[in-house]
mmCIF file of C-alpha atoms in Angstrom:
data_model
loop_
_atom_site.group_PDB
_atom_site.id
_atom_site.type_symbol
_atom_site.label_atom_id
_atom_site.label_comp_id
_atom_site.label_asym_id
_atom_site.label_seq_id
_atom_site.Cartn_x
_atom_site.Cartn_y
_atom_site.Cartn_z
ATOM 1 C CA UNK D 1 21.894 19.658 -50.859
ATOM 2 C CA UNK D 2 19.044 17.919 -52.775
ATOM 3 C CA UNK D 3 15.640 19.641 -53.002
ATOM 4 C CA UNK D 4 13.294 19.363 -50.034
ATOM 5 C CA UNK D 5 10.869 17.746 -49.515
ATOM 6 C CA UNK D 6 12.322 14.774 -51.390
ATOM 7 C CA UNK D 7 10.292 13.096 -54.107
ATOM 8 C CA UNK D 8 8.647 9.934 -52.809
ATOM 9 C CA UNK D 9 8.100 7.651 -55.815
ATOM 10 C CA UNK D 10 7.939 4.487 -53.690
ATOM 11 C CA UNK D 11 5.642 5.709 -50.902
ATOM 12 C CA UNK D 12 8.350 5.368 -48.261
ATOM 13 C CA UNK D 13 7.470 8.380 -46.079
ATOM 14 C CA UNK D 14 4.878 8.729 -43.316
ATOM 15 C CA UNK D 15 2.302 11.559 -43.561
ATOM 16 C CA UNK D 16 3.935 13.216 -40.540
ATOM 17 C CA UNK D 17 7.429 13.275 -42.035
ATOM 18 C CA UNK D 18 9.762 16.236 -41.503
ATOM 19 C CA UNK D 19 8.594 19.666 -42.627
ATOM 20 C CA UNK D 20 12.200 20.748 -43.056
ATOM 21 C CA UNK D 21 15.521 18.887 -43.091
ATOM 22 C CA UNK D 22 17.788 18.609 -40.080
ATOM 23 C CA UNK D 23 21.138 19.726 -41.435
ATOM 24 C CA UNK D 24 24.343 17.933 -40.573
ATOM 25 C CA UNK D 25 26.976 19.747 -38.583
ATOM 26 C CA UNK D 26 30.545 19.426 -37.433
ATOM 27 C CA UNK D 27 32.500 16.523 -38.849
ATOM 28 C CA UNK D 28 33.026 16.065 -42.572
ATOM 29 C CA UNK D 29 32.954 12.264 -42.376
ATOM 30 C CA UNK D 30 29.408 12.112 -43.758
ATOM 31 C CA UNK D 31 29.182 15.657 -45.127
ATOM 32 C CA UNK D 32 26.830 15.963 -48.084
ATOM 33 C CA UNK D 33 25.135 12.650 -47.295
ATOM 34 C CA UNK D 34 21.409 12.378 -46.568
ATOM 35 C CA UNK D 35 19.552 9.833 -44.480
ATOM 36 C CA UNK D 36 16.058 8.898 -43.317
ATOM 37 C CA UNK D 37 14.841 7.114 -40.203
ATOM 38 C CA UNK D 38 12.176 4.578 -39.297
ATOM 39 C CA UNK D 39 9.111 5.886 -37.490
ATOM 40 C CA UNK D 40 10.235 4.820 -34.010
ATOM 41 C CA UNK D 41 13.172 7.186 -33.447
ATOM 42 C CA UNK D 42 12.599 10.261 -31.287
ATOM 43 C CA UNK D 43 13.258 13.544 -33.108
ATOM 44 C CA UNK D 44 12.959 16.728 -31.109
ATOM 45 C CA UNK D 45 9.694 18.486 -31.957
ATOM 46 C CA UNK D 46 8.241 15.393 -33.689
ATOM 47 C CA UNK D 47 5.957 12.533 -32.623
ATOM 48 C CA UNK D 48 6.344 8.858 -33.514
ATOM 49 C CA UNK D 49 3.502 6.611 -34.597
ATOM 50 C CA UNK D 50 5.182 3.184 -34.502
ATOM 51 C CA UNK D 51 3.180 2.514 -37.661
ATOM 52 C CA UNK D 52 -0.191 3.207 -36.034
ATOM 53 C CA UNK D 53 -2.165 6.489 -36.272
ATOM 54 C CA UNK D 54 -3.887 5.943 -32.912
ATOM 55 C CA UNK D 55 -0.502 5.790 -31.202
ATOM 56 C CA UNK D 56 0.519 8.955 -33.027
ATOM 57 C CA UNK D 57 -2.606 10.737 -31.813
ATOM 58 C CA UNK D 58 -1.796 9.957 -28.181
ATOM 59 C CA UNK D 59 2.001 10.364 -28.415
ATOM 60 C CA UNK D 60 3.868 13.245 -26.842
ATOM 61 C CA UNK D 61 6.191 15.461 -28.833
ATOM 62 C CA UNK D 62 9.795 14.388 -28.301
ATOM 63 C CA UNK D 63 11.944 16.717 -26.222
ATOM 64 C CA UNK D 64 15.226 15.151 -27.347
ATOM 65 C CA UNK D 65 16.568 13.516 -30.479
ATOM 66 C CA UNK D 66 17.740 9.908 -30.321
ATOM 67 C CA UNK D 67 21.533 9.696 -29.827
ATOM 68 C CA UNK D 68 21.920 7.511 -32.917
ATOM 69 C CA UNK D 69 20.463 10.312 -35.045
ATOM 70 C CA UNK D 70 22.536 12.962 -33.267
ATOM 71 C CA UNK D 71 25.736 11.045 -34.007
ATOM 72 C CA UNK D 72 24.945 11.036 -37.706
ATOM 73 C CA UNK D 73 24.103 14.738 -37.676
ATOM 74 C CA UNK D 74 27.365 15.436 -35.857
ATOM 75 C CA UNK D 75 29.179 13.483 -38.564
ATOM 76 C CA UNK D 76 27.787 15.864 -41.194
ATOM 77 C CA UNK D 77 24.821 13.860 -42.564
ATOM 78 C CA UNK D 78 21.449 15.578 -43.090
ATOM 79 C CA UNK D 79 18.174 13.990 -42.013
ATOM 80 C CA UNK D 80 15.514 14.357 -44.705
ATOM 81 C CA UNK D 81 12.607 12.089 -43.821
ATOM 82 C CA UNK D 82 10.707 9.692 -41.554
ATOM 83 C CA UNK D 83 9.801 6.345 -43.068
ATOM 84 C CA UNK D 84 6.866 3.954 -42.867
ATOM 85 C CA UNK D 85 7.220 0.767 -40.835
ATOM 86 C CA UNK D 86 5.052 -2.289 -40.319
ATOM 87 C CA UNK D 87 2.433 -1.650 -37.650
ATOM 88 C CA UNK D 88 4.103 -1.832 -34.227
ATOM 89 C CA UNK D 89 7.020 -3.582 -36.027
ATOM 90 C CA UNK D 90 5.168 -6.899 -35.698
ATOM 91 C CA UNK D 91 5.662 -8.225 -39.231
ATOM 92 C CA UNK D 92 8.351 -9.175 -41.717
ATOM 93 C CA UNK D 93 6.376 -8.334 -44.874
ATOM 94 C CA UNK D 94 6.740 -4.566 -45.183
ATOM 95 C CA UNK D 95 3.038 -3.711 -45.252
ATOM 96 C CA UNK D 96 0.916 -1.204 -43.333
ATOM 97 C CA UNK D 97 -2.884 -0.979 -43.624
ATOM 98 C CA UNK D 98 -2.933 2.580 -42.233
ATOM 99 C CA UNK D 99 -0.188 4.367 -44.160
ATOM 100 C CA UNK D 100 0.110 2.079 -47.159
ATOM 101 C CA UNK D 101 2.974 -0.199 -48.109
ATOM 102 C CA UNK D 102 6.232 1.018 -49.644
ATOM 103 C CA UNK D 103 7.097 -0.211 -53.129
ATOM 104 C CA UNK D 104 10.167 -2.378 -53.595
ATOM 105 C CA UNK D 105 12.163 -0.474 -56.259
ATOM 106 C CA UNK D 106 14.169 -3.571 -57.131
ATOM 107 C CA UNK D 107 11.130 -5.892 -57.471
ATOM 108 C CA UNK D 108 7.953 -3.783 -57.750
ATOM 109 C CA UNK D 109 5.547 -6.751 -57.762
ATOM 110 C CA UNK D 110 7.028 -7.979 -54.483
ATOM 111 C CA UNK D 111 7.126 -6.756 -50.874
ATOM 112 C CA UNK D 112 10.086 -4.874 -49.454
ATOM 113 C CA UNK D 113 10.213 -6.998 -46.339
ATOM 114 C CA UNK D 114 9.790 -5.409 -42.924
ATOM 115 C CA UNK D 115 9.402 -3.989 -40.521
ATOM 116 C CA UNK D 116 11.960 -1.335 -41.601
ATOM 117 C CA UNK D 117 10.240 -1.274 -44.991
ATOM 118 C CA UNK D 118 10.152 2.459 -45.735
ATOM 119 C CA UNK D 119 13.803 2.888 -44.819
ATOM 120 C CA UNK D 120 14.824 0.088 -47.184
ATOM 121 C CA UNK D 121 12.596 1.353 -49.999
ATOM 122 C CA UNK D 122 13.931 4.909 -49.640
ATOM 123 C CA UNK D 123 17.552 3.788 -49.923
ATOM 124 C CA UNK D 124 16.862 1.391 -52.791
ATOM 125 C CA UNK D 125 15.054 4.208 -54.645
ATOM 126 C CA UNK D 126 17.978 6.632 -54.029
ATOM 127 C CA UNK D 127 15.714 8.988 -52.052
ATOM 128 C CA UNK D 128 18.595 9.196 -49.566
ATOM 129 C CA UNK D 129 22.095 7.800 -49.209
ATOM 130 C CA UNK D 130 21.351 5.590 -46.207
ATOM 131 C CA UNK D 131 18.683 4.987 -43.577
ATOM 132 C CA UNK D 132 18.236 3.855 -40.001
ATOM 133 C CA UNK D 133 15.888 1.090 -38.950
ATOM 134 C CA UNK D 134 15.564 -1.425 -36.171
ATOM 135 C CA UNK D 135 15.994 -5.187 -36.123
ATOM 136 C CA UNK D 136 14.371 -7.425 -33.522
ATOM 137 C CA UNK D 137 13.504 -10.528 -35.519
ATOM 138 C CA UNK D 138 14.935 -9.625 -38.920
ATOM 139 C CA UNK D 139 13.620 -6.137 -39.654
ATOM 140 C CA UNK D 140 16.906 -4.917 -41.167
ATOM 141 C CA UNK D 141 18.190 -8.156 -42.620
ATOM 142 C CA UNK D 142 15.001 -9.207 -44.450
ATOM 143 C CA UNK D 143 14.357 -5.892 -46.291
ATOM 144 C CA UNK D 144 18.080 -5.598 -47.040
ATOM 145 C CA UNK D 145 17.906 -8.942 -48.800
ATOM 146 C CA UNK D 146 14.621 -8.223 -50.603
ATOM 147 C CA UNK D 147 15.680 -4.728 -51.770
ATOM 148 C CA UNK D 148 19.259 -5.528 -52.773
ATOM 149 C CA UNK D 149 20.954 -3.495 -50.031
ATOM 150 C CA UNK D 150 23.697 -3.776 -47.461
ATOM 151 C CA UNK D 151 22.129 -4.133 -44.019
ATOM 152 C CA UNK D 152 23.633 -4.589 -40.552
ATOM 153 C CA UNK D 153 22.104 -5.925 -37.384
ATOM 154 C CA UNK D 154 24.856 -5.047 -34.864
ATOM 155 C CA UNK D 155 26.058 -6.862 -31.773
ATOM 156 C CA UNK D 156 23.268 -6.374 -29.248
ATOM 157 C CA UNK D 157 23.840 -3.082 -27.427
ATOM 158 C CA UNK D 158 26.572 -1.663 -29.670
ATOM 159 C CA UNK D 159 24.332 1.050 -31.159
ATOM 160 C CA UNK D 160 22.330 3.148 -28.717
ATOM 161 C CA UNK D 161 18.649 2.291 -28.290
ATOM 162 C CA UNK D 162 17.973 5.411 -26.237
ATOM 163 C CA UNK D 163 14.874 7.290 -27.420
ATOM 164 C CA UNK D 164 13.890 4.425 -29.701
ATOM 165 C CA UNK D 165 10.534 2.684 -29.113
ATOM 166 C CA UNK D 166 11.246 -0.714 -27.528
ATOM 167 C CA UNK D 167 9.617 -3.900 -28.763
ATOM 168 C CA UNK D 168 11.491 -6.832 -27.197
ATOM 169 C CA UNK D 169 14.557 -5.382 -25.440
ATOM 170 C CA UNK D 170 16.409 -8.701 -25.282
ATOM 171 C CA UNK D 171 16.534 -8.715 -29.082
ATOM 172 C CA UNK D 172 16.094 -5.067 -30.152
ATOM 173 C CA UNK D 173 18.899 -3.439 -32.131
ATOM 174 C CA UNK D 174 19.331 -0.297 -34.243
ATOM 175 C CA UNK D 175 20.585 -1.128 -37.718
ATOM 176 C CA UNK D 176 21.082 0.602 -41.041
ATOM 177 C CA UNK D 177 20.935 0.253 -44.841
ATOM 178 C CA UNK D 178 23.129 1.578 -47.647
ATOM 179 C CA UNK D 179 23.730 0.909 -51.345
ATOM 180 C CA UNK D 180 27.502 1.453 -51.238
ATOM 181 C CA UNK D 181 29.808 -0.725 -49.100
ATOM 182 C CA UNK D 182 32.335 2.052 -48.421
ATOM 183 C CA UNK D 183 29.622 4.389 -47.129
ATOM 184 C CA UNK D 184 28.116 1.478 -45.215
ATOM 185 C CA UNK D 185 31.405 1.037 -43.365
ATOM 186 C CA UNK D 186 31.645 4.753 -42.549
ATOM 187 C CA UNK D 187 28.146 4.755 -41.049
ATOM 188 C CA UNK D 188 29.074 1.837 -38.822
ATOM 189 C CA UNK D 189 32.183 3.610 -37.565
ATOM 190 C CA UNK D 190 30.014 6.598 -36.599
ATOM 191 C CA UNK D 191 27.317 4.598 -34.811
ATOM 192 C CA UNK D 192 29.061 1.645 -33.183
ATOM 193 C CA UNK D 193 29.958 1.905 -29.516
ATOM 194 C CA UNK D 194 31.242 -0.449 -26.886
ATOM 195 C CA UNK D 195 33.844 -3.156 -27.220
ATOM 196 C CA UNK D 196 35.308 -3.778 -30.661
ATOM 197 C CA UNK D 197 36.892 -7.221 -30.934
ATOM 198 C CA UNK D 198 39.379 -7.313 -33.796
ATOM 199 C CA UNK D 199 40.460 -10.550 -35.447
ATOM 200 C CA UNK D 200 41.433 -11.764 -38.893
ATOM 201 C CA UNK D 201 38.849 -14.043 -40.480
ATOM 202 C CA UNK D 202 40.508 -17.453 -40.568
ATOM 203 C CA UNK D 203 37.521 -19.797 -40.398
ATOM 204 C CA UNK D 204 34.111 -19.829 -42.112
ATOM 205 C CA UNK D 205 31.286 -22.147 -41.056
ATOM 206 C CA UNK D 206 28.708 -22.785 -43.773
ATOM 207 C CA UNK D 207 25.344 -23.488 -42.126
ATOM 208 C CA UNK D 208 24.488 -26.461 -44.299
ATOM 209 C CA UNK D 209 21.090 -27.056 -42.673
ATOM 210 C CA UNK D 210 19.972 -23.505 -43.456
ATOM 211 C CA UNK D 211 21.040 -23.715 -47.093
ATOM 212 C CA UNK D 212 18.959 -26.801 -47.792
ATOM 213 C CA UNK D 213 15.751 -24.955 -46.832
ATOM 214 C CA UNK D 214 16.269 -22.199 -49.417
ATOM 215 C CA UNK D 215 14.195 -21.801 -52.555
ATOM 216 C CA UNK D 216 16.000 -23.375 -55.484
ATOM 217 C CA UNK D 217 16.359 -20.187 -57.557
ATOM 218 C CA UNK D 218 17.735 -18.172 -54.632
ATOM 219 C CA UNK D 219 19.983 -21.050 -53.603
ATOM 220 C CA UNK D 220 21.567 -21.135 -57.061
ATOM 221 C CA UNK D 221 22.360 -17.405 -56.921
ATOM 222 C CA UNK D 222 23.995 -17.755 -53.514
ATOM 223 C CA UNK D 223 26.146 -20.722 -54.561
ATOM 224 C CA UNK D 224 27.308 -18.802 -57.624
ATOM 225 C CA UNK D 225 28.193 -15.877 -55.349
ATOM 226 C CA UNK D 226 30.180 -18.157 -53.054
ATOM 227 C CA UNK D 227 32.023 -19.549 -56.066
ATOM 228 C CA UNK D 228 32.931 -16.009 -57.157
ATOM 229 C CA UNK D 229 34.136 -15.138 -53.655
ATOM 230 C CA UNK D 230 36.434 -18.158 -53.797
ATOM 231 C CA UNK D 231 39.812 -17.460 -52.227
ATOM 232 C CA UNK D 232 38.713 -14.091 -50.805
ATOM 233 C CA UNK D 233 37.590 -16.106 -47.781
ATOM 234 C CA UNK D 234 38.849 -19.308 -46.156
ATOM 235 C CA UNK D 235 37.389 -22.515 -47.555
ATOM 236 C CA UNK D 236 34.109 -22.953 -45.630
ATOM 237 C CA UNK D 237 33.534 -25.851 -43.295
ATOM 238 C CA UNK D 238 30.066 -27.329 -43.863
ATOM 239 C CA UNK D 239 28.287 -27.857 -40.546
ATOM 240 C CA UNK D 240 24.811 -28.386 -39.168
ATOM 241 C CA UNK D 241 24.162 -25.357 -36.945
ATOM 242 C CA UNK D 242 20.653 -25.943 -35.637
ATOM 243 C CA UNK D 243 19.405 -29.063 -37.417
ATOM 244 C CA UNK D 244 16.187 -30.539 -36.081
ATOM 245 C CA UNK D 245 16.292 -28.111 -33.169
ATOM 246 C CA UNK D 246 15.436 -25.139 -35.381
ATOM 247 C CA UNK D 247 11.708 -25.396 -34.650
ATOM 248 C CA UNK D 248 12.392 -25.197 -30.905
ATOM 249 C CA UNK D 249 14.822 -22.284 -31.426
ATOM 250 C CA UNK D 250 12.251 -20.391 -33.470
ATOM 251 C CA UNK D 251 9.511 -21.036 -30.921
ATOM 252 C CA UNK D 252 11.724 -19.893 -28.042
ATOM 253 C CA UNK D 253 12.401 -16.654 -29.898
ATOM 254 C CA UNK D 254 8.686 -16.115 -30.540
ATOM 255 C CA UNK D 255 7.779 -16.700 -26.883
ATOM 256 C CA UNK D 256 10.540 -14.461 -25.479
ATOM 257 C CA UNK D 257 9.615 -11.711 -27.924
ATOM 258 C CA UNK D 258 5.909 -12.012 -27.095
ATOM 259 C CA UNK D 259 6.486 -12.044 -23.360
ATOM 260 C CA UNK D 260 8.509 -8.836 -23.561
ATOM 261 C CA UNK D 261 5.871 -7.188 -25.747
ATOM 262 C CA UNK D 262 3.517 -7.657 -22.810
ATOM 263 C CA UNK D 263 5.500 -4.890 -21.068
ATOM 264 C CA UNK D 264 6.363 -2.660 -24.050
ATOM 265 C CA UNK D 265 3.666 -2.349 -26.728
ATOM 266 C CA UNK D 266 0.737 -4.329 -25.376
ATOM 267 C CA UNK D 267 -0.142 -1.948 -22.513
ATOM 268 C CA UNK D 268 -0.976 0.837 -24.994
ATOM 269 C CA UNK D 269 -3.083 -1.484 -27.114
ATOM 270 C CA UNK D 270 -5.029 -2.756 -24.112
ATOM 271 C CA UNK D 271 -5.516 0.755 -22.716
ATOM 272 C CA UNK D 272 -6.958 1.934 -26.056
ATOM 273 C CA UNK D 273 -8.786 -1.242 -27.054
ATOM 274 C CA UNK D 274 -11.850 0.702 -28.149
ATOM 275 C CA UNK D 275 -10.019 2.957 -30.581
ATOM 276 C CA UNK D 276 -6.818 1.284 -31.770
ATOM 277 C CA UNK D 277 -7.468 -0.476 -35.086
ATOM 278 C CA UNK D 278 -4.925 -3.230 -35.664
ATOM 279 C CA UNK D 279 -4.415 -4.702 -39.120
ATOM 280 C CA UNK D 280 -4.994 -8.335 -39.963
ATOM 281 C CA UNK D 281 -2.175 -10.540 -38.738
ATOM 282 C CA UNK D 282 -0.926 -7.854 -36.351
ATOM 283 C CA UNK D 283 -4.062 -8.145 -34.205
ATOM 284 C CA UNK D 284 -3.758 -11.916 -34.011
ATOM 285 C CA UNK D 285 -0.070 -11.809 -33.057
ATOM 286 C CA UNK D 286 -0.768 -9.408 -30.211
ATOM 287 C CA UNK D 287 -3.500 -11.763 -28.959
ATOM 288 C CA UNK D 288 -1.034 -14.645 -28.998
ATOM 289 C CA UNK D 289 1.577 -12.531 -27.188
ATOM 290 C CA UNK D 290 -0.954 -11.558 -24.510
ATOM 291 C CA UNK D 291 -1.656 -15.225 -23.763
ATOM 292 C CA UNK D 292 1.963 -16.214 -23.066
ATOM 293 C CA UNK D 293 2.342 -17.350 -19.466
ATOM 294 C CA UNK D 294 5.203 -16.628 -17.102
ATOM 295 C CA UNK D 295 6.099 -20.330 -17.034
ATOM 296 C CA UNK D 296 6.275 -20.421 -20.838
ATOM 297 C CA UNK D 297 8.437 -17.316 -20.885
ATOM 298 C CA UNK D 298 10.830 -18.678 -18.281
ATOM 299 C CA UNK D 299 11.224 -21.973 -20.160
ATOM 300 C CA UNK D 300 11.874 -20.106 -23.406
ATOM 301 C CA UNK D 301 14.484 -17.876 -21.762
ATOM 302 C CA UNK D 302 16.271 -20.911 -20.338
ATOM 303 C CA UNK D 303 16.414 -22.498 -23.789
ATOM 304 C CA UNK D 304 17.436 -19.143 -25.305
ATOM 305 C CA UNK D 305 20.407 -18.989 -22.944
ATOM 306 C CA UNK D 306 21.494 -22.479 -24.051
ATOM 307 C CA UNK D 307 21.144 -21.494 -27.713
ATOM 308 C CA UNK D 308 23.225 -18.365 -27.143
ATOM 309 C CA UNK D 309 25.998 -20.372 -25.508
ATOM 310 C CA UNK D 310 25.984 -22.899 -28.353
ATOM 311 C CA UNK D 311 26.083 -20.276 -31.089
ATOM 312 C CA UNK D 312 28.721 -18.108 -29.455
ATOM 313 C CA UNK D 313 30.935 -21.192 -29.131
ATOM 314 C CA UNK D 314 30.693 -21.552 -32.917
ATOM 315 C CA UNK D 315 32.059 -18.056 -33.561
ATOM 316 C CA UNK D 316 35.190 -17.294 -31.556
ATOM 317 C CA UNK D 317 36.986 -14.194 -32.857
ATOM 318 C CA UNK D 318 38.065 -14.862 -36.430
ATOM 319 C CA UNK D 319 35.173 -17.196 -37.314
ATOM 320 C CA UNK D 320 32.092 -16.387 -39.411
ATOM 321 C CA UNK D 321 28.866 -18.296 -40.060
ATOM 322 C CA UNK D 322 27.586 -17.942 -43.623
ATOM 323 C CA UNK D 323 23.920 -18.529 -44.531
ATOM 324 C CA UNK D 324 21.226 -17.203 -46.866
ATOM 325 C CA UNK D 325 19.726 -14.050 -45.341
ATOM 326 C CA UNK D 326 16.241 -15.385 -46.069
ATOM 327 C CA UNK D 327 15.161 -18.834 -47.244
ATOM 328 C CA UNK D 328 12.670 -17.421 -49.761
ATOM 329 C CA UNK D 329 12.388 -14.737 -52.387
ATOM 330 C CA UNK D 330 10.140 -11.810 -51.412
ATOM 331 C CA UNK D 331 6.433 -12.709 -51.617
ATOM 332 C CA UNK D 332 4.276 -10.816 -54.071
ATOM 333 C CA UNK D 333 2.861 -7.676 -52.469
ATOM 334 C CA UNK D 334 -0.793 -8.768 -52.603
ATOM 335 C CA UNK D 335 -0.156 -11.613 -50.163
ATOM 336 C CA UNK D 336 -2.455 -11.171 -47.131
ATOM 337 C CA UNK D 337 -0.854 -10.994 -43.705
ATOM 338 C CA UNK D 338 -2.728 -14.072 -42.563
ATOM 339 C CA UNK D 339 -2.550 -17.833 -42.993
ATOM 340 C CA UNK D 340 -0.536 -17.712 -46.208
ATOM 341 C CA UNK D 341 1.988 -15.443 -44.475
ATOM 342 C CA UNK D 342 2.484 -17.871 -41.587
ATOM 343 C CA UNK D 343 4.729 -20.227 -43.569
ATOM 344 C CA UNK D 344 6.859 -17.345 -44.853
ATOM 345 C CA UNK D 345 7.246 -15.982 -41.319
ATOM 346 C CA UNK D 346 8.050 -19.420 -39.912
ATOM 347 C CA UNK D 347 10.717 -20.164 -42.496
ATOM 348 C CA UNK D 348 12.265 -16.700 -42.236
ATOM 349 C CA UNK D 349 12.439 -16.655 -38.438
ATOM 350 C CA UNK D 350 14.333 -19.924 -38.637
ATOM 351 C CA UNK D 351 17.129 -17.957 -40.317
ATOM 352 C CA UNK D 352 16.888 -14.681 -38.414
ATOM 353 C CA UNK D 353 16.461 -15.990 -34.849
ATOM 354 C CA UNK D 354 20.071 -17.170 -34.574
ATOM 355 C CA UNK D 355 21.721 -13.770 -34.250
ATOM 356 C CA UNK D 356 18.849 -12.589 -32.060
ATOM 357 C CA UNK D 357 19.244 -15.383 -29.517
ATOM 358 C CA UNK D 358 23.008 -14.936 -29.261
ATOM 359 C CA UNK D 359 23.179 -11.138 -29.590
ATOM 360 C CA UNK D 360 25.578 -11.549 -32.515
ATOM 361 C CA UNK D 361 26.215 -9.114 -35.385
ATOM 362 C CA UNK D 362 24.922 -10.129 -38.806
ATOM 363 C CA UNK D 363 25.331 -8.481 -42.191
ATOM 364 C CA UNK D 364 23.276 -9.024 -45.336
ATOM 365 C CA UNK D 365 25.166 -8.475 -48.593
ATOM 366 C CA UNK D 366 23.432 -8.234 -52.002
ATOM 367 C CA UNK D 367 24.654 -11.099 -54.155
ATOM 368 C CA UNK D 368 22.504 -11.332 -57.263
ATOM 369 C CA UNK D 369 18.999 -11.652 -58.674
ATOM 370 C CA UNK D 370 16.708 -14.662 -58.969
ATOM 371 C CA UNK D 371 13.358 -14.544 -60.811
ATOM 372 C CA UNK D 372 13.658 -10.757 -60.918
ATOM 373 C CA UNK D 373 14.205 -10.413 -57.147
ATOM 374 C CA UNK D 374 17.356 -9.498 -55.189
ATOM 375 C CA UNK D 375 18.991 -12.188 -53.074
ATOM 376 C CA UNK D 376 21.032 -11.558 -49.928
ATOM 377 C CA UNK D 377 23.887 -13.542 -48.409
ATOM 378 C CA UNK D 378 24.516 -13.245 -44.671
ATOM 379 C CA UNK D 379 27.519 -13.507 -42.405
ATOM 380 C CA UNK D 380 27.259 -13.781 -38.622
ATOM 381 C CA UNK D 381 30.330 -12.755 -36.626
ATOM 382 C CA UNK D 382 31.544 -12.966 -33.052
ATOM 383 C CA UNK D 383 30.417 -10.477 -30.356
ATOM 384 C CA UNK D 384 32.088 -7.167 -31.174
ATOM 385 C CA UNK D 385 32.988 -8.352 -34.670
ATOM 386 C CA UNK D 386 30.803 -5.718 -36.349
ATOM 387 C CA UNK D 387 33.728 -3.848 -37.869
ATOM 388 C CA UNK D 388 35.017 -7.077 -39.373
ATOM 389 C CA UNK D 389 31.659 -7.468 -41.128
ATOM 390 C CA UNK D 390 31.829 -3.893 -42.422
ATOM 391 C CA UNK D 391 35.323 -4.551 -43.784
ATOM 392 C CA UNK D 392 34.039 -7.787 -45.298
ATOM 393 C CA UNK D 393 31.326 -5.900 -47.213
ATOM 394 C CA UNK D 394 33.981 -3.750 -48.848
ATOM 395 C CA UNK D 395 36.298 -6.686 -49.514
ATOM 396 C CA UNK D 396 33.616 -8.807 -51.173
ATOM 397 C CA UNK D 397 31.984 -6.037 -53.218
ATOM 398 C CA UNK D 398 33.982 -6.760 -56.401
ATOM 399 C CA UNK D 399 32.943 -10.429 -56.272
ATOM 400 C CA UNK D 400 29.227 -10.022 -55.556
ATOM 401 C CA UNK D 401 28.427 -6.755 -57.315
ATOM 402 C CA UNK D 402 25.025 -7.052 -58.996
#
């Protein structure tokens, strides 16, 4: 058992982190392993802040521990810390004006990505063996790519969201990070519930339209990785997945997410308008979410349903979509969460909204380094194909090891 409290060289932990570890019990599957969790999971005797100290002040102490945490404890893993997240999870940068921003151990001049930023930083810095986060619009996949980690956004609903702060329930998932593919697969087997749909991977669709938007340096790394993978996967079929419709897909995601925030996070902010202090960028996004009309939300949901049908038709069991996890390298950490961030967010959501709309599982695999920054390659599978993605991580490790 490592010393407690753990050293925090990358500022990954919240001020109200655990005062003592929660020891694993029972199964030996994850015995001796340590993990940390994003600051939105209920832990008995603790309060969550959702990245905001005003929320923490008004929060009640949890009476129960989230089932996802309990499963890991039952599998023998020990919980050692609570990690910083972007304020109310409403960012992809990995910054927090209240608690400070975690350092990216793999690219210290650059952001970790968010909103599961502290969890990613902690794993990348070897503060723990793995960590839990959440992914609504990319909050596992983006920091996994930027920090050189394995990250899974599961099939929607396959990992329990009980006792986890909701953001946009239509898109919310619990995901996780790890450095080692074999451990990554074990964690998935502990956490995943519901229907598992097994199939051999016989077809790979390369999302050509999403590759052409990538930064040149990152694009080169990914193509080299695909060349190394070679015969480990079927020859990919190049296809346009979204094409010119990507702007409409991204906007539909933004509107659905914002309309659901009106019922989840916004009520607290409006009830405490005189005391809650939202950071730049976060404040503006909540204002935009508050202005979404019912008619706009209904139109976006109708389009979202069409997108889901179209994407699911692309991935019958045995088929994967391959794409860059993010179209850009991580921005430098002094970028303000304002106008200059808007383009980054827009481009990134164009990649991350696909799995969200369709409720599909997506894995980010570390594939190399460009300009001193990690680069992630993603695979999207069929509903219930999560285990196939976990197996894929192990299978491809020798080809993409960085």
